[in-house]
Amino acid sequence: MSVSIREIAKMAGVSRGTVDRALNDRPGINPELKARILNIARDVDYRSNKAGRMLGLRKKPLCFGIQMPSQGNDFFIDVRRGISAAMQELADFGLSSKILTMKGFSVEKQLSQIRQLLDEGIHGLIFVPIDHPKITALLDELQEKQIPVITFNNDIEHGCRLSYVGNDYIASGQIAAGLIGLLSAGSPLKTLIMTGSVQVLGHNQRISGFHDVIKSDYPQVDIVDVLECQDDDQVARERISRALEQRPDVQALYITAGGVAGACEAIRVRGCAGKIKVVSFDLTDRTKAFLKEGLITATIEQEPYQQGYRPVKLLFDYFLDGTKPPQRCLTHNRILIREHVMNLDTIGADVPKEQ
Amino acid sequence: MSVSIREIAKMAGVSRGTVDRALNDRPGINPELKARILNIARDVDYRSNKAGRMLGLRKKPLCFGIQMPSQGNDFFIDVRRGISAAMQELADFGLSSKILTMKGFSVEKQLSQIRQLLDEGIHGLIFVPIDHPKITALLDELQEKQIPVITFNNDIEHGCRLSYVGNDYIASGQIAAGLIGLLSAGSPLKTLIMTGSVQVLGHNQRISGFHDVIKSDYPQVDIVDVLECQDDDQVARERISRALEQRPDVQALYITAGGVAGACEAIRVRGCAGKIKVVSFDLTDRTKAFLKEGLITATIEQEPYQQGYRPVKLLFDYFLDGTKPPQRCLTHNRILIREHVMNLDTIGADVPKEQ
DNA sequence: CTGAAAGCGCTTACAG
DNA sequence: CTGAAAGCGCTTACAG
């Protein structure tokens, strides 16, 4: 509980309005006076009180725009839970949001949806960027317009945003390799990789992180092939089925992205359930069922709830305080095994579920 | 953004003070009038605004008492980080705290420290209870005095508290069993258990959860013995050393509590590093080093930061809103392997570390 | 360029 | 039992 604006006004012998102008870089104040006030504020280590600002916010309520490729993608169910929770928590402080979603990754769609949000009037933007020059250009434009941006789930290589909340794809690939290594128990293990698309940076990073660790620490693991399934279950089913036919010696499958259900079904049909070790990512309802069944050995989850919750909170705090979040807020790579999902209780205190 | 108290006052044709008396069960109001006001509030779905209440709080600032056995226990380092973060976040709303800590588990010490906190004047209590009738009795007394309590890290069987934040010890034992089962790769695995104390409920639950899963799902795993080390590294070193001498066929060690460093040193001295699979709990600096070395195969962490952060937040919200938290807020059982700790980045977005 | 007033929603003494 | 006023810290029009 530090000093209030009122006390600084008293010390400087001016009105509270003038102190406010000095502290918040508002126009219309004598530069010398401003400097004097800022000095006093620094001396007494003034920090604006959140409760006061929060109440004041209701006069000019904030609105955030959110854009994401969540349609038809179960991963985003928990993301949306996180967003809703944060919005509910902050609704009392006047925060509202406009959410636009799309199916799949289309640069044009993303651009037009963000334009729409801007037209409708938003103070900040939260979205899952596609790594494309047009999006980078848009980010530059937003910076000009003083609209802060937080990316989540996927980051953008070049382009300025306040922060990124999400997975470190290289690290998650490394952890997958560590798991496969442990599961090998020191014996040779022929491993197949199924990836979503070689065009997607994150998928490739999950392969390169995996590859590096296998090469340096688990030489007994032999990567026999890398298949692509375009995140499509049907394609995954066919490719995996064919691969197992051609290579009956495959003992492990590492899936970097989508197509998990298709791959698992192919394994089951060939009678290999439980014989082939499967490591996947994320935890959809289908993945959960395969874990219970013992078909998937382990899955690595990336805290989707937090990926929705945190960006909203961070952006709000930025408006309230000017608090700058870290450049990257990495979510934890949660290894989940059968016993995690057999027991509903073990969800984690940060992920409230409906009771 | 719902209606304000002012609007309800207008609808009821009374003053705001009267509405306040009705809504907050304050004395001195005509019962009929109160009922009428409450009806209106229900009709318009009135919810008090947090920002308003938060600002009002500064007149009668809240103070929480915190008591825990953190002295000389590295597990509590992250717990304290979580507490500090929550306190800093809420300082603007007038919250302060008094923290008393002890070394080990003494019922008398715990009682006297809590008495001291009560004497100094606290509005709510957060602590790690010892499961003992005297503590249960104290909880009853606190309920009489209307002082809400949140337990964390350890719960108390009988006794009323607002909520518990911490591990589900049975579930964590089950997950440890799942890990050992996977590491066995289907072959027989002679496994030794080292526990802290057979007097401690949590330690026993970690054994029984482990036992149940092994029995039903991994019959190839053979539990050869259960040793006790009193959470003491010296004792652990000796017991494990002797056990390995007598039973050179041991292939895995499951450690339910403390003494991890002692046990690991014994394994290293006997030249069994990497040959014996070790599963432990929590992540101290020493555990981290053994994971990097490859001596510990996996450790199960229980979100210590959240165990400090959440209770403070939940108790504050309770005072602000009357929001009742769930009976139990379980923290996630995080399986950590070597690759998690090789890379500092993968900490998790909910655990801000100093950069 | 500066000040005085009103307001955000809720609570709390103080009058009546 | 009820009301009118003042205040929590900050912001924002409106005067001057």
CSV table of C-alpha atoms in Angstrom, one decimal, chain A residues 69-278:
chain,number,residue,atom,x,y,z
A,69,PRO,CA,-8.4,-21.5,-36.0
A,70,SER,CA,-10.6,-23.3,-33.5
A,71,GLN,CA,-13.4,-24.6,-35.7
A,72,GLY,CA,-13.4,-28.4,-35.8
A,73,ASN,CA,-10.3,-28.6,-33.6
A,74,ASP,CA,-10.8,-30.2,-30.3
A,75,PHE,CA,-7.6,-28.8,-28.9
A,76,PHE,CA,-9.3,-25.5,-28.6
A,77,ILE,CA,-12.0,-26.7,-26.3
A,78,ASP,CA,-9.9,-26.1,-23.3
A,79,VAL,CA,-8.4,-23.0,-24.8
A,80,ARG,CA,-11.9,-21.5,-24.9
A,81,ARG,CA,-12.6,-22.6,-21.3
A,82,GLY,CA,-9.5,-20.6,-20.3
A,83,ILE,CA,-10.6,-17.6,-22.3
A,84,SER,CA,-14.1,-17.7,-20.8
A,85,ALA,CA,-12.7,-18.0,-17.3
A,86,ALA,CA,-10.5,-15.0,-17.7
A,87,MET,CA,-13.3,-13.0,-19.3
A,88,GLN,CA,-15.7,-13.8,-16.5
A,89,GLU,CA,-13.0,-12.9,-13.9
A,90,LEU,CA,-12.4,-9.5,-15.5
A,91,ALA,CA,-16.0,-8.7,-16.6
A,92,ASP,CA,-16.4,-6.7,-13.3
A,93,PHE,CA,-13.7,-4.4,-14.5
A,94,GLY,CA,-15.5,-3.6,-17.7
A,95,LEU,CA,-13.7,-6.0,-20.0
A,96,SER,CA,-15.5,-7.5,-23.0
A,97,SER,CA,-14.3,-9.4,-26.0
A,98,LYS,CA,-15.2,-10.2,-29.6
A,99,ILE,CA,-14.2,-13.6,-30.8
A,100,LEU,CA,-13.9,-14.7,-34.4
A,101,THR,CA,-12.9,-18.3,-35.4
A,102,MET,CA,-12.0,-20.1,-38.6
A,103,LYS,CA,-11.5,-23.6,-39.8
A,104,GLY,CA,-7.9,-24.5,-40.8
A,105,PHE,CA,-5.2,-22.0,-41.7
A,106,SER,CA,-6.0,-19.4,-44.3
A,107,VAL,CA,-3.9,-16.3,-44.4
A,108,GLU,CA,-6.7,-14.4,-46.2
A,109,LYS,CA,-9.3,-15.5,-43.8
A,110,GLN,CA,-7.2,-14.5,-40.8
A,111,LEU,CA,-6.5,-11.1,-42.3
A,112,SER,CA,-10.1,-10.4,-43.0
A,113,GLN,CA,-11.3,-11.5,-39.6
A,114,ILE,CA,-8.7,-9.3,-37.9
A,115,ARG,CA,-9.7,-6.4,-40.1
A,116,GLN,CA,-13.3,-7.0,-39.1
A,117,LEU,CA,-12.3,-6.9,-35.4
A,118,LEU,CA,-10.4,-3.7,-35.9
A,119,ASP,CA,-13.4,-2.1,-37.6
A,120,GLU,CA,-15.7,-3.1,-34.9
A,121,GLY,CA,-13.3,-1.4,-32.5
A,122,ILE,CA,-11.0,-3.3,-30.2
A,123,HIS,CA,-8.3,-2.1,-27.8
A,124,GLY,CA,-6.0,-5.1,-28.0
A,125,LEU,CA,-5.7,-8.3,-30.1
A,126,ILE,CA,-5.0,-11.9,-29.1
A,127,PHE,CA,-4.6,-14.5,-31.9
A,128,VAL,CA,-2.9,-17.6,-33.3
A,129,PRO,CA,-0.8,-16.2,-36.1
A,130,ILE,CA,0.0,-17.9,-39.3
A,131,ASP,CA,3.7,-17.4,-40.1
A,132,HIS,CA,3.4,-15.3,-43.3
A,133,PRO,CA,4.7,-12.0,-44.5
A,134,LYS,CA,1.2,-10.5,-44.7
A,135,ILE,CA,0.6,-11.2,-41.1
A,136,THR,CA,3.9,-9.7,-40.1
A,137,ALA,CA,3.0,-6.6,-42.1
A,138,LEU,CA,-0.3,-6.5,-40.2
A,139,LEU,CA,1.5,-6.6,-36.9
A,140,ASP,CA,3.6,-3.6,-37.9
A,141,GLU,CA,0.5,-1.7,-38.8
A,142,LEU,CA,-1.1,-2.6,-35.4
A,143,GLN,CA,2.0,-1.3,-33.7
A,144,GLU,CA,1.6,2.0,-35.5
A,145,LYS,CA,-2.0,2.1,-34.3
A,146,GLN,CA,-0.9,1.4,-30.7
A,147,ILE,CA,-2.9,-1.7,-30.5
A,148,PRO,CA,-1.0,-4.3,-28.4
A,149,VAL,CA,-1.0,-7.9,-29.6
A,150,ILE,CA,-0.4,-11.2,-27.8
A,151,THR,CA,0.1,-14.4,-29.8
A,152,PHE,CA,-0.7,-17.8,-28.5
A,153,ASN,CA,-0.3,-21.5,-29.4
A,154,ASN,CA,1.9,-20.5,-32.4
A,155,ASP,CA,4.4,-17.6,-32.5
A,156,ILE,CA,5.5,-15.6,-35.4
A,157,GLU,CA,9.1,-15.4,-36.3
A,158,HIS,CA,9.5,-11.8,-37.3
A,159,GLY,CA,7.0,-9.3,-36.1
A,160,CYS,CA,6.4,-7.4,-33.0
A,161,ARG,CA,4.0,-8.6,-30.4
A,162,LEU,CA,3.8,-7.9,-26.7
A,163,SER,CA,4.2,-11.6,-25.8
A,164,TYR,CA,3.7,-15.2,-26.8
A,165,VAL,CA,1.9,-17.8,-24.7
A,166,GLY,CA,2.3,-21.4,-25.7
A,167,ASN,CA,4.4,-24.4,-26.2
A,168,ASP,CA,8.1,-24.6,-27.0
A,169,TYR,CA,7.9,-27.0,-29.9
A,170,ILE,CA,11.6,-27.9,-29.8
A,171,ALA,CA,11.5,-28.7,-26.1
A,172,SER,CA,8.3,-30.8,-26.5
A,173,GLY,CA,10.1,-32.8,-29.2
A,174,GLN,CA,13.0,-33.4,-26.9
A,175,ILE,CA,10.8,-34.6,-24.1
A,176,ALA,CA,9.0,-37.0,-26.5
A,177,ALA,CA,12.5,-38.3,-27.4
A,178,GLY,CA,13.3,-38.7,-23.7
A,179,LEU,CA,10.1,-40.7,-23.3
A,180,ILE,CA,10.7,-43.0,-26.2
A,181,GLY,CA,14.3,-43.5,-24.9
A,182,LEU,CA,13.0,-44.5,-21.5
A,183,LEU,CA,10.4,-46.8,-23.0
A,184,SER,CA,13.1,-48.6,-25.1
A,185,ALA,CA,14.7,-49.8,-21.8
A,186,GLY,CA,18.0,-49.8,-23.5
A,187,SER,CA,17.1,-52.2,-26.3
A,188,PRO,CA,16.9,-51.3,-30.0
A,189,LEU,CA,13.6,-49.7,-30.9
A,190,LYS,CA,12.4,-49.1,-34.5
A,191,THR,CA,10.5,-45.9,-34.4
A,192,LEU,CA,8.2,-44.4,-37.0
A,193,ILE,CA,7.4,-40.7,-37.0
A,194,MET,CA,4.1,-39.4,-38.3
A,195,THR,CA,3.9,-35.6,-38.7
A,196,GLY,CA,1.1,-33.2,-39.7
A,197,SER,CA,2.8,-31.2,-42.4
A,198,VAL,CA,6.4,-30.5,-43.3
A,199,GLN,CA,5.2,-27.0,-44.1
A,200,VAL,CA,4.3,-26.2,-40.5
A,201,LEU,CA,7.2,-24.9,-38.4
A,202,GLY,CA,6.0,-26.3,-35.1
A,203,HIS,CA,5.7,-29.8,-36.5
A,204,ASN,CA,9.2,-29.6,-37.9
A,205,GLN,CA,10.5,-28.4,-34.6
A,206,ARG,CA,9.0,-31.3,-32.8
A,207,ILE,CA,10.8,-33.6,-35.2
A,208,SER,CA,14.2,-31.8,-34.9
A,209,GLY,CA,14.1,-31.6,-31.1
A,210,PHE,CA,13.2,-35.3,-31.1
A,211,HIS,CA,15.9,-36.2,-33.6
A,212,ASP,CA,18.6,-34.3,-31.7
A,213,VAL,CA,18.0,-36.0,-28.4
A,214,ILE,CA,17.7,-39.5,-29.9
A,215,LYS,CA,21.0,-39.0,-31.8
A,216,SER,CA,22.9,-37.8,-28.7
A,217,ASP,CA,21.4,-39.8,-25.9
A,218,TYR,CA,19.4,-42.8,-27.2
A,219,PRO,CA,21.4,-44.3,-30.2
A,220,GLN,CA,19.5,-47.6,-29.7
A,221,VAL,CA,16.4,-45.8,-31.1
A,222,ASP,CA,16.2,-46.1,-34.8
A,223,ILE,CA,14.0,-43.7,-36.7
A,224,VAL,CA,12.8,-45.7,-39.7
A,225,ASP,CA,10.7,-43.2,-41.6
A,226,VAL,CA,8.7,-39.9,-41.4
A,227,LEU,CA,5.2,-39.9,-42.8
A,228,GLU,CA,2.9,-36.9,-43.4
A,229,CYS,CA,-0.8,-37.0,-42.8
A,230,GLN,CA,-1.9,-33.4,-43.1
A,231,ASP,CA,-3.5,-33.7,-39.7
A,232,ASP,CA,-6.2,-35.9,-41.3
A,233,ASP,CA,-7.4,-39.0,-39.6
A,234,GLN,CA,-8.3,-40.8,-42.9
A,235,VAL,CA,-4.9,-40.1,-44.4
A,236,ALA,CA,-3.2,-41.1,-41.2
A,237,ARG,CA,-5.1,-44.4,-41.1
A,238,GLU,CA,-4.1,-45.4,-44.6
A,239,ARG,CA,-0.5,-44.3,-44.3
A,240,ILE,CA,0.1,-46.0,-41.0
A,241,SER,CA,-1.7,-49.2,-42.1
A,242,ARG,CA,0.5,-49.4,-45.2
A,243,ALA,CA,3.7,-48.6,-43.2
A,244,LEU,CA,3.0,-51.4,-40.7
A,245,GLU,CA,2.3,-53.8,-43.5
A,246,GLN,CA,5.6,-53.0,-45.2
A,247,ARG,CA,7.6,-52.8,-41.9
A,248,PRO,CA,6.2,-55.3,-39.4
A,249,ASP,CA,9.3,-54.6,-37.3
A,250,VAL,CA,8.1,-51.2,-36.2
A,251,GLN,CA,7.9,-51.0,-32.4
A,252,ALA,CA,7.1,-47.4,-31.7
A,253,LEU,CA,5.2,-44.5,-33.2
A,254,TYR,CA,5.8,-40.8,-32.5
A,255,ILE,CA,3.0,-38.5,-33.7
A,256,THR,CA,3.9,-34.8,-33.7
A,257,ALA,CA,0.4,-33.4,-34.4
A,258,GLY,CA,-3.1,-34.5,-35.7
A,259,GLY,CA,-4.3,-37.7,-37.1
A,260,VAL,CA,-3.9,-39.5,-33.8
A,261,ALA,CA,-7.2,-41.3,-33.9
A,262,GLY,CA,-6.7,-42.5,-37.5
A,263,ALA,CA,-3.2,-43.8,-36.6
A,264,CYS,CA,-4.5,-45.6,-33.5
A,265,GLU,CA,-7.3,-47.3,-35.4
A,266,ALA,CA,-4.8,-48.6,-38.0
A,267,ILE,CA,-2.7,-50.0,-35.2
A,268,ARG,CA,-5.7,-51.6,-33.5
A,269,VAL,CA,-6.9,-53.2,-36.8
A,270,ARG,CA,-3.5,-54.7,-37.4
A,271,GLY,CA,-3.7,-56.3,-33.9
A,272,CYS,CA,-0.7,-54.3,-32.7
A,273,ALA,CA,-2.5,-52.5,-29.8
A,274,GLY,CA,-0.2,-52.5,-26.8
A,275,LYS,CA,2.7,-53.9,-28.8
A,276,ILE,CA,3.6,-50.7,-30.5
A,277,LYS,CA,4.5,-47.9,-28.1
A,278,VAL,CA,2.7,-44.7,-29.1
